[in-house]
Short mmCIF file of C-alpha atoms in Angstrom, two decimals:
data_model
loop_
_atom_site.label_atom_id
_atom_site.label_comp_id
_atom_site.label_asym_id
_atom_site.label_seq_id
_atom_site.Cartn_x
_atom_site.Cartn_y
_atom_site.Cartn_z
CA MET D 157 -1.72 -26.37 37.29
CA LYS D 158 0.83 -24.10 38.92
CA ARG D 159 -0.34 -25.08 42.36
CA ILE D 160 -0.15 -28.80 41.55
CA LEU D 161 3.39 -28.32 40.32
CA THR D 162 4.38 -26.51 43.50
CA ILE D 163 2.90 -29.23 45.68
CA LEU D 164 4.61 -31.89 43.62
CA MET D 165 7.97 -30.17 43.91
CA THR D 166 7.62 -29.79 47.67
CA LEU D 167 6.68 -33.45 48.03
CA VAL D 168 9.58 -34.61 45.95
CA MET D 169 12.00 -32.53 47.98
CA LEU D 170 10.60 -33.74 51.29
CA LEU D 171 10.90 -37.33 50.13
CA ALA D 172 14.40 -36.70 48.93
CA VAL D 173 15.52 -35.07 52.18
CA ALA D 174 13.96 -37.63 54.53
CA PRO D 175 16.37 -40.54 53.93
CA PHE D 176 19.35 -38.27 54.46
CA ALA D 177 18.05 -37.02 57.75
CA LEU D 178 17.62 -40.63 58.83
CA ALA D 179 21.02 -41.60 57.53
CA GLN D 180 22.59 -38.71 59.44
CA SER D 181 20.98 -39.69 62.72
CA GLU D 182 22.29 -43.21 62.28
CA ALA D 183 25.68 -41.99 61.24
CA GLY D 184 26.87 -41.27 64.74
CA SER D 185 26.27 -44.80 65.95
CA ALA D 186 27.82 -46.34 62.86
CA ASP D 187 31.04 -44.34 62.97
CA ALA D 188 33.25 -47.38 62.96
CA GLN D 189 31.49 -48.86 60.00
CA LYS D 190 31.75 -45.66 58.06
CA THR D 191 35.49 -45.38 58.09
CA GLU D 192 35.63 -48.90 56.76
CA ALA D 193 32.93 -48.23 54.17
CA GLN D 194 34.59 -45.08 52.88
CA GLY D 195 37.45 -47.09 51.52
CA ASP D 196 35.13 -49.32 49.47
CA ASN D 197 32.49 -46.80 48.47
CA GLN D 198 34.83 -44.10 47.24
CA ILE D 199 32.62 -42.31 44.76
CA ASN D 200 33.89 -42.42 41.22
CA PRO D 201 31.46 -40.14 39.32
CA LYS D 202 32.93 -40.92 35.92
CA LYS D 203 32.51 -44.64 36.40
CA ILE D 204 28.94 -44.29 37.68
CA ILE D 205 27.88 -41.98 34.88
CA PHE D 206 29.31 -44.13 32.11
CA ALA D 207 27.90 -47.26 33.69
CA HIS D 208 24.46 -45.67 33.53
CA LEU D 209 24.88 -44.32 30.01
CA GLY D 210 26.35 -47.51 28.60
CA ASP D 211 25.02 -50.93 27.83
CA THR D 212 24.92 -53.83 30.30
CA TYR D 213 24.28 -57.55 30.08
CA GLY D 214 21.64 -57.61 32.79
CA TRP D 215 18.93 -55.13 33.64
CA GLU D 216 18.95 -53.72 37.13
CA LEU D 217 15.49 -54.11 38.65
CA PRO D 218 14.02 -51.17 40.57
CA PHE D 219 14.62 -50.69 44.32
CA THR D 220 17.54 -53.09 44.45
CA HIS D 221 21.14 -52.79 43.47
CA ASP D 222 22.03 -56.45 43.10
CA VAL D 223 19.04 -58.13 41.50
CA ARG D 224 19.41 -58.01 37.78
CA LEU D 225 17.10 -59.31 35.11
CA PRO D 226 19.17 -61.96 33.32
CA LEU D 227 19.32 -61.51 29.56
CA PRO D 228 20.50 -63.99 26.92
CA ILE D 229 24.10 -63.74 25.85
CA ILE D 230 24.68 -64.82 22.27
CA VAL D 231 28.32 -65.07 21.23
CA ARG D 232 30.40 -66.79 18.64
CA GLY D 233 33.46 -68.18 20.31
CA ASN D 234 36.97 -68.35 19.02
CA ASP D 235 36.35 -71.84 17.67
CA GLY D 236 33.50 -70.57 15.45
CA SER D 237 30.61 -72.13 17.38
CA TRP D 238 27.62 -70.11 18.58
CA ARG D 239 26.81 -70.09 22.29
CA CYS D 240 23.70 -68.84 23.98
CA PHE D 241 23.37 -68.69 27.75
CA SER D 242 21.91 -66.53 30.47
CA SER D 243 23.82 -63.50 31.65
CA ALA D 244 23.15 -64.64 35.23
CA ARG D 245 26.02 -67.12 34.76
CA LEU D 246 28.52 -64.30 34.28
CA MET D 247 27.40 -62.03 37.09
CA ASN D 248 29.96 -60.90 39.68
CA GLY D 249 32.91 -61.83 37.49
CA ALA D 250 31.97 -65.51 37.18
CA GLU D 251 33.37 -67.45 34.26
CA TYR D 252 31.30 -69.79 32.08
CA GLU D 253 32.71 -71.96 29.30
CA GLY D 254 35.68 -69.66 29.07
CA PHE D 255 33.54 -66.52 28.78
CA LYS D 256 33.43 -63.76 31.34
CA ILE D 257 32.52 -60.10 31.60
CA ALA D 258 35.65 -57.99 31.72
CA SER D 259 35.88 -55.55 34.61
CA ALA D 260 34.94 -51.91 34.14
CA ASP D 261 38.62 -50.96 34.42
CA ASP D 262 39.64 -53.30 31.61
CA ALA D 263 41.91 -51.55 29.15
CA ASN D 264 40.52 -53.07 25.94
CA TYR D 265 36.97 -54.23 26.52
CA PRO D 266 35.56 -52.67 29.68
CA SER D 267 32.35 -54.39 30.87
CA LYS D 268 32.12 -56.53 27.74
CA VAL D 269 31.96 -60.27 27.35
CA VAL D 270 35.42 -61.65 26.58
CA GLU D 271 36.68 -65.14 25.98
CA MET D 272 39.85 -66.35 27.61
CA VAL D 273 41.89 -68.25 25.06
CA ASN D 274 45.26 -69.47 26.29
CA GLY D 275 45.35 -66.80 28.95
CA THR D 276 44.71 -63.85 26.58
CA GLU D 277 41.48 -61.92 26.34
CA TYR D 278 39.67 -62.23 23.07
CA ARG D 279 36.47 -60.42 22.11
CA PRO D 280 33.99 -62.82 20.50
CA LEU D 281 31.36 -61.76 17.96
CA ASP D 282 28.75 -60.57 20.42
CA LEU D 283 25.09 -60.49 19.38
CA SER D 284 23.72 -60.63 22.91
CA ILE D 285 20.31 -59.34 23.82
CA THR D 286 21.67 -56.63 26.08
CA LYS D 287 19.73 -54.05 28.05
CA ASP D 288 19.79 -51.67 25.06
CA VAL D 289 18.60 -54.36 22.66
CA LEU D 290 15.72 -55.28 24.95
CA ALA D 291 14.87 -51.59 25.40
CA LEU D 292 14.93 -51.21 21.62
CA ILE D 293 12.53 -54.12 21.22
CA ILE D 294 10.26 -52.66 23.92
CA SER D 295 10.31 -49.26 22.19
CA ALA D 296 9.47 -50.88 18.87
CA LEU D 297 6.60 -52.77 20.48
CA VAL D 298 5.30 -49.56 22.05
CA VAL D 299 5.42 -47.88 18.63
CA LEU D 300 3.59 -50.83 17.10
CA ALA D 301 0.95 -50.75 19.83
CA CYS D 302 0.40 -47.02 19.40
CA VAL D 303 0.18 -47.13 15.62
CA PHE D 304 -2.08 -50.14 15.54
CA SER D 305 -4.38 -48.68 18.18
CA LEU D 306 -4.91 -45.84 15.72
CA VAL D 307 -5.40 -48.23 12.81
CA ARG D 308 -7.93 -50.20 14.84
CA TRP D 309 -9.77 -47.02 15.73
CA TYR D 310 -10.14 -46.16 12.04
CA ARG D 311 -11.36 -49.64 11.26
CA ARG D 312 -14.05 -49.35 13.92
CA ASN D 313 -15.06 -45.71 13.36
CA PRO D 314 -14.09 -44.90 9.79
CA MET D 315 -15.06 -41.24 9.72
CA LYS D 316 -14.67 -40.17 13.34
CA ALA D 317 -11.77 -38.33 14.93
CA PRO D 318 -10.22 -40.22 17.86
CA ARG D 319 -9.99 -38.66 21.31
CA LYS D 320 -7.54 -38.84 24.20
CA GLY D 321 -4.59 -41.24 23.82
CA VAL D 322 -5.30 -42.38 20.30
CA GLY D 323 -6.07 -38.78 19.42
CA ILE D 324 -2.56 -37.75 20.48
CA ILE D 325 -1.02 -40.32 18.14
CA GLU D 326 -3.19 -39.03 15.33
CA VAL D 327 -2.29 -35.42 16.05
CA ILE D 328 1.43 -36.22 16.09
CA THR D 329 1.15 -38.31 12.93
CA GLN D 330 -0.65 -35.53 11.15
CA PHE D 331 1.73 -32.93 12.51
CA VAL D 332 4.70 -34.81 11.07
CA TYR D 333 3.08 -36.13 7.91
CA ASP D 334 1.21 -33.02 6.79
CA GLY D 335 3.48 -30.46 8.39
CA VAL D 336 6.82 -31.87 7.32
CA ILE D 337 6.66 -34.75 4.89
CA VAL D 338 3.92 -33.66 2.48
CA CYS D 339 5.04 -30.02 2.62
CA THR D 340 8.59 -30.91 1.63
CA LEU D 341 8.25 -33.99 -0.56
CA GLY D 342 4.93 -33.26 -2.27
CA ASP D 343 3.87 -36.16 -4.48
CA LYS D 344 6.80 -38.26 -3.23
CA ALA D 345 5.34 -38.22 0.28
CA LYS D 346 3.62 -41.58 -0.14
CA LYS D 347 6.91 -43.21 -1.09
CA PHE D 348 9.09 -41.94 1.75
CA GLY D 349 6.38 -41.19 4.33
CA PRO D 350 6.35 -44.63 5.99
CA TYR D 351 10.11 -44.58 6.57
CA LEU D 352 10.10 -41.05 7.96
CA LEU D 353 7.10 -41.63 10.20
CA THR D 354 8.62 -44.85 11.52
CA VAL D 355 11.87 -43.05 12.26
CA PHE D 356 10.04 -40.23 14.00
CA PHE D 357 7.96 -42.46 16.23
CA LEU D 358 10.81 -44.84 17.05
CA ILE D 359 13.12 -41.96 18.04
CA LEU D 360 10.36 -40.25 20.00
CA PHE D 361 9.53 -43.35 22.02
CA MET D 362 13.16 -44.30 22.51
CA ASN D 363 13.79 -40.77 23.82
CA LEU D 364 10.78 -40.71 26.09
CA LEU D 365 11.29 -44.23 27.43
CA GLY D 366 14.90 -43.32 28.11
CA LEU D 367 13.69 -40.63 30.48
CA CYS D 368 11.61 -42.99 32.63
CA VAL D 369 14.41 -44.11 34.86
CA ILE D 370 13.32 -47.57 36.01
CA PHE D 371 12.76 -50.94 34.34
CA PRO D 372 11.33 -51.54 31.75
CA ALA D 373 12.48 -48.17 30.51
CA GLY D 374 15.44 -45.97 31.19
CA ALA D 375 17.97 -47.30 28.70
CA ASN D 376 20.03 -44.58 27.09
CA LEU D 377 19.17 -45.70 23.56
CA THR D 378 19.23 -42.58 21.44
CA GLY D 379 22.28 -41.51 23.42
CA ASN D 380 24.02 -44.56 21.98
CA ILE D 381 25.94 -43.90 18.81
CA ALA D 382 25.12 -47.30 17.29
CA ILE D 383 21.42 -46.44 17.15
CA THR D 384 21.78 -42.92 15.80
CA MET D 385 24.43 -44.02 13.33
CA PHE D 386 22.18 -46.75 12.00
CA LEU D 387 19.32 -44.29 11.49
CA ALA D 388 21.61 -41.75 9.85
CA VAL D 389 22.96 -44.43 7.50
CA CYS D 390 19.39 -45.33 6.54
CA THR D 391 18.68 -41.72 5.63
CA PHE D 392 22.00 -41.54 3.78
CA LEU D 393 21.12 -44.62 1.73
CA LEU D 394 17.60 -43.42 0.94
CA THR D 395 18.92 -40.00 -0.07
CA ASN D 396 21.57 -41.30 -2.41
CA LEU D 397 19.98 -44.46 -3.79
CA PHE D 398 16.86 -42.58 -4.87
CA GLY D 399 18.74 -39.45 -5.95
CA THR D 400 17.79 -38.06 -9.35
CA LYS D 401 20.13 -37.43 -12.25
CA HIS D 402 19.92 -33.73 -11.48
CA TYR D 403 21.06 -34.36 -7.91
CA TRP D 404 24.18 -36.17 -9.04
CA LYS D 405 24.86 -33.61 -11.75
CA ASP D 406 24.65 -30.87 -9.14
CA ILE D 407 27.29 -32.66 -7.10
CA PHE D 408 29.83 -33.40 -9.80
CA TRP D 409 29.12 -30.53 -12.20
CA PRO D 410 27.33 -27.77 -10.24
CA ASP D 411 26.20 -24.50 -11.82
CA VAL D 412 29.21 -22.43 -10.73
CA PRO D 413 31.90 -20.56 -12.68
CA LEU D 414 34.11 -22.95 -14.59
CA TRP D 415 37.29 -22.21 -12.65
CA LEU D 416 35.62 -23.49 -9.50
CA LYS D 417 35.17 -26.93 -10.99
CA PHE D 418 37.47 -27.51 -13.92
CA PRO D 419 41.20 -27.78 -13.31
CA ILE D 420 40.82 -28.37 -9.60
CA PRO D 421 37.33 -29.67 -8.70
CA ILE D 422 36.81 -27.46 -5.62
CA MET D 423 33.03 -27.38 -5.66
CA PRO D 424 32.53 -31.07 -6.54
CA PHE D 425 34.83 -31.91 -3.68
CA ILE D 426 32.85 -29.77 -1.25
CA GLU D 427 29.57 -31.23 -2.50
CA LEU D 428 30.87 -34.77 -2.21
CA PHE D 429 32.04 -33.99 1.29
CA GLY D 430 28.57 -32.65 2.04
CA ILE D 431 26.96 -35.99 1.16
CA PHE D 432 28.73 -37.51 4.12
CA THR D 433 28.60 -34.61 6.56
CA LYS D 434 24.80 -34.40 6.36
CA PRO D 435 24.06 -37.84 7.84
CA PHE D 436 27.03 -37.48 10.16
CA ALA D 437 25.49 -34.30 11.58
CA LEU D 438 22.17 -36.14 11.95
CA CYS D 439 23.86 -38.95 13.85
CA VAL D 440 25.91 -36.75 16.16
CA ARG D 441 23.14 -34.24 16.85
CA LEU D 442 20.72 -36.81 18.18
CA PHE D 443 23.41 -38.73 20.03
CA ALA D 444 24.94 -35.68 21.71
CA ASN D 445 21.62 -34.13 22.66
CA MET D 446 20.20 -37.19 24.30
CA MET D 447 23.43 -38.31 25.93
CA GLY D 448 24.04 -34.79 27.19
CA GLY D 449 20.59 -34.62 28.74
CA HIS D 450 21.07 -37.94 30.51
CA MET D 451 24.51 -36.95 31.67
CA ILE D 452 23.39 -33.65 33.19
CA VAL D 453 20.65 -35.37 35.18
CA LEU D 454 23.12 -38.00 36.37
CA VAL D 455 25.68 -35.40 37.40
CA LEU D 456 23.06 -33.38 39.26
CA THR D 457 21.96 -36.49 41.12
CA LEU D 458 25.54 -37.48 41.86
CA LEU D 459 26.21 -34.07 43.37
CA ILE D 460 24.20 -35.18 46.41
CA PHE D 461 26.48 -38.15 47.01
CA ILE D 462 29.65 -36.24 46.30
CA PHE D 463 28.72 -33.59 48.85
CA GLN D 464 27.67 -36.29 51.27
CA ALA D 465 31.05 -37.97 50.92
CA THR D 466 33.17 -34.84 51.12
CA MET D 467 31.37 -32.53 53.54
CA ASN D 468 29.57 -35.06 55.69
CA SER D 469 27.29 -32.41 57.16
CA MET D 470 23.58 -32.77 57.34
CA VAL D 471 22.82 -29.15 56.43
CA VAL D 472 25.01 -29.17 53.35
CA THR D 473 23.68 -32.52 52.18
CA GLY D 474 20.08 -31.47 52.72
CA ALA D 475 20.57 -28.21 50.84
CA THR D 476 22.36 -29.99 48.00
CA THR D 477 19.56 -32.53 47.81
CA ILE D 478 16.91 -29.86 47.44
CA VAL D 479 18.86 -27.98 44.81
CA SER D 480 19.88 -31.15 42.94
CA VAL D 481 16.40 -32.63 42.86
CA ALA D 482 14.91 -29.34 41.73
CA PHE D 483 17.48 -28.98 38.98
CA SER D 484 17.27 -32.59 37.80
CA LEU D 485 13.48 -32.35 37.72
CA PHE D 486 13.83 -29.21 35.65
CA MET D 487 16.36 -30.92 33.39
CA LEU D 488 14.09 -33.93 32.94
CA LEU D 489 11.24 -31.64 31.94
CA ILE D 490 13.50 -29.94 29.42
CA ASP D 491 14.63 -33.38 28.23
CA THR D 492 11.02 -34.27 27.59
CA LEU D 493 10.79 -31.27 25.33
CA ILE D 494 14.15 -32.15 23.75
CA SER D 495 12.93 -35.71 23.14
CA PHE D 496 10.19 -34.37 20.95
CA ILE D 497 12.30 -31.68 19.31
CA GLN D 498 15.14 -34.06 18.45
CA ALA D 499 12.77 -36.64 16.96
CA TYR D 500 11.18 -33.83 14.97
CA VAL D 501 14.49 -32.38 13.85
CA PHE D 502 15.84 -35.77 12.79
CA THR D 503 12.71 -36.44 10.74
CA MET D 504 12.61 -32.94 9.30
CA LEU D 505 16.25 -32.97 8.22
CA SER D 506 15.92 -36.50 6.79
CA THR D 507 12.92 -35.29 4.81
CA LEU D 508 14.86 -32.28 3.65
CA PHE D 509 17.89 -34.31 2.54
CA ILE D 510 15.72 -36.81 0.71
CA SER D 511 13.71 -34.05 -0.96
CA LEU D 512 16.89 -32.27 -2.07
CA ALA D 513 17.95 -35.47 -3.82
CA GLN D 514 14.52 -35.67 -5.48
CA GLU D 515 14.80 -32.29 -7.14
CA LYS D 516 14.52 -32.06 -10.87
CA GLY D 517 16.46 -29.70 -13.07
CA GLU D 518 14.71 -26.84 -14.83
CA LYS D 519 14.91 -28.63 -18.18
CA GLU D 520 13.28 -31.76 -16.86
CA GLN D 521 10.58 -29.73 -15.16
CA VAL D 522 9.80 -27.91 -18.40
CA ILE D 523 9.55 -31.22 -20.26
CA GLU D 524 7.29 -32.66 -17.62
CA SER D 525 4.97 -29.67 -17.59
CA LYS D 526 4.65 -29.95 -21.38
CA MET E 222 35.94 -43.89 24.71
CA GLU E 223 33.44 -46.67 24.97
CA LEU E 224 30.44 -44.47 24.17
CA PHE E 225 31.73 -43.43 20.77
CA LYS E 226 32.35 -46.95 19.52
CA PRO E 227 29.23 -48.41 17.96
CA GLU E 228 28.69 -51.92 19.27
CA ILE E 229 28.23 -54.45 16.48
CA GLY E 230 25.62 -56.41 18.43
CA LEU E 231 23.41 -53.37 18.93
CA VAL E 232 23.76 -52.37 15.27
CA PHE E 233 22.79 -55.89 14.24
CA TRP E 234 19.67 -55.94 16.42
CA MET E 235 18.79 -52.39 15.44
CA PHE E 236 18.97 -53.49 11.81
CA ILE E 237 16.60 -56.40 12.42
CA VAL E 238 14.18 -54.56 14.70
CA PHE E 239 14.06 -51.46 12.54
CA LEU E 240 13.53 -53.36 9.30
CA LEU E 241 10.80 -55.48 10.87
CA LEU E 242 9.14 -52.39 12.31
CA LEU E 243 9.43 -50.56 9.00
CA PHE E 244 8.03 -53.54 7.12
CA VAL E 245 5.04 -54.04 9.43
CA LEU E 246 4.22 -50.35 9.78
CA GLY E 247 4.90 -49.62 6.11
CA LYS E 248 2.56 -52.40 5.03
CA TYR E 249 -0.25 -52.36 7.59
CA GLY E 250 0.21 -49.18 9.63
CA TRP E 251 0.96 -45.93 7.86
CA PRO E 252 -0.83 -46.47 4.53
CA ALA E 253 -4.05 -47.31 6.39
CA ILE E 254 -3.71 -44.27 8.65
CA ILE E 255 -2.85 -41.92 5.80
CA LYS E 256 -5.71 -43.26 3.71
CA SER E 257 -8.14 -42.79 6.59
CA LEU E 258 -6.86 -39.28 7.24
CA ASP E 259 -7.18 -38.36 3.57
CA LYS E 260 -10.67 -39.83 3.40
CA ARG E 261 -11.74 -37.93 6.48
CA ALA E 262 -10.18 -34.73 5.17
CA ALA E 263 -12.07 -35.19 1.89
CA LEU E 264 -15.28 -35.78 3.83
CA ILE E 265 -14.73 -32.65 5.88
CA ASP E 266 -13.93 -30.63 2.76
CA LYS E 267 -17.10 -31.89 1.14
CA GLY E 268 -19.06 -31.08 4.27
CA VAL E 269 -17.68 -27.55 4.34
CA GLU E 270 -18.51 -27.06 0.67
CA TYR E 271 -22.00 -28.40 1.24
CA ALA E 272 -22.49 -26.11 4.20
CA GLN E 273 -21.29 -23.14 2.17
CA ASN E 274 -23.72 -23.97 -0.63
CA ALA E 275 -26.51 -24.41 1.87
CA LYS E 276 -25.66 -21.07 3.42
CA GLU E 277 -25.69 -19.39 0.02
CA GLN E 278 -29.05 -20.93 -0.76
CA LEU E 279 -30.37 -19.91 2.60
CA ASP E 280 -29.13 -16.37 2.04
CA SER E 281 -30.79 -16.17 -1.38
CA ALA E 282 -33.98 -17.64 0.05
CA LYS E 283 -33.89 -15.03 2.78
CA ALA E 284 -33.47 -12.27 0.21
CA GLU E 285 -36.36 -13.74 -1.76
CA ALA E 286 -38.52 -13.83 1.33
CA GLU E 287 -37.63 -10.24 2.15
CA LYS E 288 -38.56 -9.21 -1.36
CA ILE E 289 -41.89 -10.97 -1.06
CA ILE E 290 -42.54 -9.39 2.31
CA ALA E 291 -41.70 -5.94 0.93
CA GLU E 292 -44.06 -6.57 -1.98
CA GLY E 293 -46.80 -7.59 0.43
CA GLN E 294 -46.20 -4.50 2.50
CA ARG E 295 -46.43 -2.32 -0.58
CA ARG E 296 -49.70 -3.92 -1.59
CA GLN E 297 -51.09 -3.60 1.86
CA ASP E 298 -50.22 0.08 1.83
CA ASP E 299 -51.93 0.49 -1.55
CA ILE E 300 -55.04 -1.26 -0.35
CA LEU E 301 -55.17 0.81 2.78
CA ARG E 302 -54.70 3.99 0.80
CA ASP E 303 -57.49 2.99 -1.59
CA ALA E 304 -59.77 2.17 1.30
CA GLU E 305 -59.03 5.54 2.85
CA LYS E 306 -59.79 7.27 -0.41
CA MET E 307 -63.02 5.31 -0.82
CA ARG E 308 -64.05 6.10 2.71
CA THR E 309 -63.61 9.83 2.27
CA SER E 310 -65.42 9.77 -1.06
CA ILE E 311 -68.32 7.84 0.46
CA ILE E 312 -68.53 10.34 3.28
CA GLU E 313 -68.41 13.21 0.81
CA GLU E 314 -71.16 11.65 -1.25
CA ALA E 315 -73.25 10.99 1.80
CA LYS E 316 -72.78 14.56 2.93
CA ALA E 317 -73.77 15.88 -0.46
CA ALA E 318 -76.81 13.62 -0.57
CA ALA E 319 -77.77 14.67 2.95
CA SER E 320 -77.51 18.34 2.15
CA VAL E 321 -79.63 17.90 -0.97
CA GLU E 322 -82.21 16.04 1.07
CA ALA E 323 -82.13 18.68 3.77
CA LYS E 324 -82.59 21.41 1.23
CA LYS E 325 -85.59 19.58 -0.13
CA VAL E 326 -87.06 19.28 3.33
CA ILE E 327 -86.40 22.93 4.05
CA ASP E 328 -87.97 23.98 0.76
CA ALA E 329 -91.00 21.85 1.46
CA ALA E 330 -91.25 23.35 4.92
CA GLN E 331 -90.98 26.86 3.55
CA LEU E 332 -93.60 26.08 0.98
CA SER E 333 -95.98 24.74 3.57
CA ILE E 334 -95.25 27.70 5.85
CA GLU E 335 -96.04 30.06 2.99
CA GLN E 336 -99.18 28.18 2.21
CA SER E 337 -100.31 28.12 5.81
CA ARG E 338 -99.46 31.80 6.11
CA LYS E 339 -101.55 32.55 3.04
CA GLU E 340 -104.34 30.37 4.37
CA SER E 341 -104.22 32.07 7.75
CA GLU E 342 -104.12 35.43 6.01
CA LEU E 343 -107.12 34.43 3.99
CA GLN E 344 -108.86 33.13 7.08
CA PHE E 345 -107.90 36.28 8.94
CA ARG E 346 -109.19 38.36 6.13
CA ASN E 347 -112.45 36.37 6.10
CA GLU E 348 -112.76 36.76 9.82
CA VAL E 349 -111.95 40.43 9.59
CA SER E 350 -114.48 40.80 6.81
CA ALA E 351 -116.99 38.90 8.92
CA PHE E 352 -116.23 41.24 11.79
CA ALA E 353 -116.54 44.14 9.48
CA ILE E 354 -119.83 42.83 8.13
CA ASN E 355 -120.96 42.35 11.72
CA ILE E 356 -119.90 45.86 12.59
CA ALA E 357 -121.44 47.14 9.44
CA GLU E 358 -124.59 45.24 10.16
CA LYS E 359 -124.64 46.80 13.63
CA MET E 360 -123.93 50.20 12.12
CA VAL E 361 -126.51 49.53 9.46
CA ARG E 362 -128.97 48.67 12.15
CA LYS E 363 -128.05 51.77 14.02
CA ASP E 364 -127.69 54.14 11.10
CA MET E 365 -129.24 52.95 7.87
CA ALA E 366 -129.68 56.34 6.61
CA ASN E 367 -126.27 57.30 5.81
CA ASP E 368 -125.18 54.34 3.75
CA LYS E 369 -122.46 55.99 1.82
CA ALA E 370 -120.82 57.51 4.87
CA GLN E 371 -120.99 54.16 6.57
CA ALA E 372 -119.42 52.40 3.64
CA ASP E 373 -116.58 54.92 3.50
CA LEU E 374 -115.99 54.47 7.14
CA VAL E 375 -115.88 50.71 6.76
CA ASP E 376 -113.50 51.06 3.91
CA LYS E 377 -111.28 53.43 5.88
CA LEU E 378 -111.25 51.08 8.83
CA LEU E 379 -110.35 48.13 6.66
CA ASN E 380 -107.49 50.05 5.15
CA GLU E 381 -106.19 50.84 8.55
CA VAL E 382 -106.39 47.20 9.51
CA GLU E 383 -104.47 46.21 6.39
CA LYS E 384 -101.81 48.78 7.07
CA LYS E 385 -101.34 47.45 10.57
CA ASN E 386 -100.65 44.02 9.27
#
């Protein structure tokens, strides 16, 4: 295993260095071109990084920089009518029926579809199938495929344990269901288990697909606050809608000395605040972890180009390439681990929050046991 | 910052995709998987219990078998001991019987020896007396005159012969 890893690393580095060596040898002959090109291709790391982390209306296909998979744009214009057209019509700043994609430097809506009404930019209600939406659908389909492969296995071999790929799904399912959900929720596991398992698998596959850099994966989904916020809101709703009487009593009238809750409700205030901070922490934790991981890999890769642009020496560029590729490979491996850990942590904390809201007071427990 | 503003379109699609996924998996996916897992776990538990029972039974059967073997061993030992005892007693008896028989034979032999000795003595005596009569006859032929002296002499000679024997 160690030897394979070493060989792989060496290969990757050789492959990474080769184009630069070629580019350097050509550089001398193309001196005139370069001075011209430097003006255009001034590297703007911030722009590149956020372009990669953010959402786009087309999906860049591998090995090209211009060919993009056109995706449907669905917008409701200023006049209240719905429009649906291909994003290919808006590429390269083109305008279609008054709609266009604002430039990345736009002050209000950078890289978003805007409608020009009487010369002013107006943001329509935008329900386009963007890159992130398509990636989300792909992730959901992958989850479905995985889960139903397991279901099909059980239908065919009712009492046998699956092996290999299907076996992994079963192991993970059992790990989460038995290790987290049943342990924490007990007899309520059947009620909340499907939600928690779905959340776990969706986050896991969104994370992992986000790490495979080329189409049809590579969208920074869990590093997008809309996704994590939605999931956190779901947990928030499940926690509070199914909360027991005891849970609400503990928030508004907790078992603390009277002066902590009577004239000035200090504890109730803190508890009420806690209701909202819990899902907020869930949302931000997943978002920051995944976005951070993507960002570090991007920065490490960009280092090569920054050094290339500033130093313009073959030795420095080669050395940077080796170091950058090694570090980004290392970071991607860590991100793989983080993908799993973050999915696990999100599920575990959701389970914990839900189970805390399911707790019964001592009185109720006594009555029930009688 | 663009990244920190949730996009309404993405939230909308996430809502739809997630609810659909949750509905499909919650209806046809997870319950089936959990049921199968529980069933298999129950089967395995039952299997383990069965195996434990079987092992207990096997253990008890083994103990039983060992007991029976030990019993058999004990009996074998007893039988062997009895046989040994019987053998020695038979030998003893045979020896005793043989010695009695031998004694009988010896006694008979002694008796016959005694008899034959007496017979030979008698025969010897007869022969001696025949010799003596012969001698006496010769002496009588030679000297018939002195009967008494001759008889005394014969008697004296006979006595001597007896003493020699």
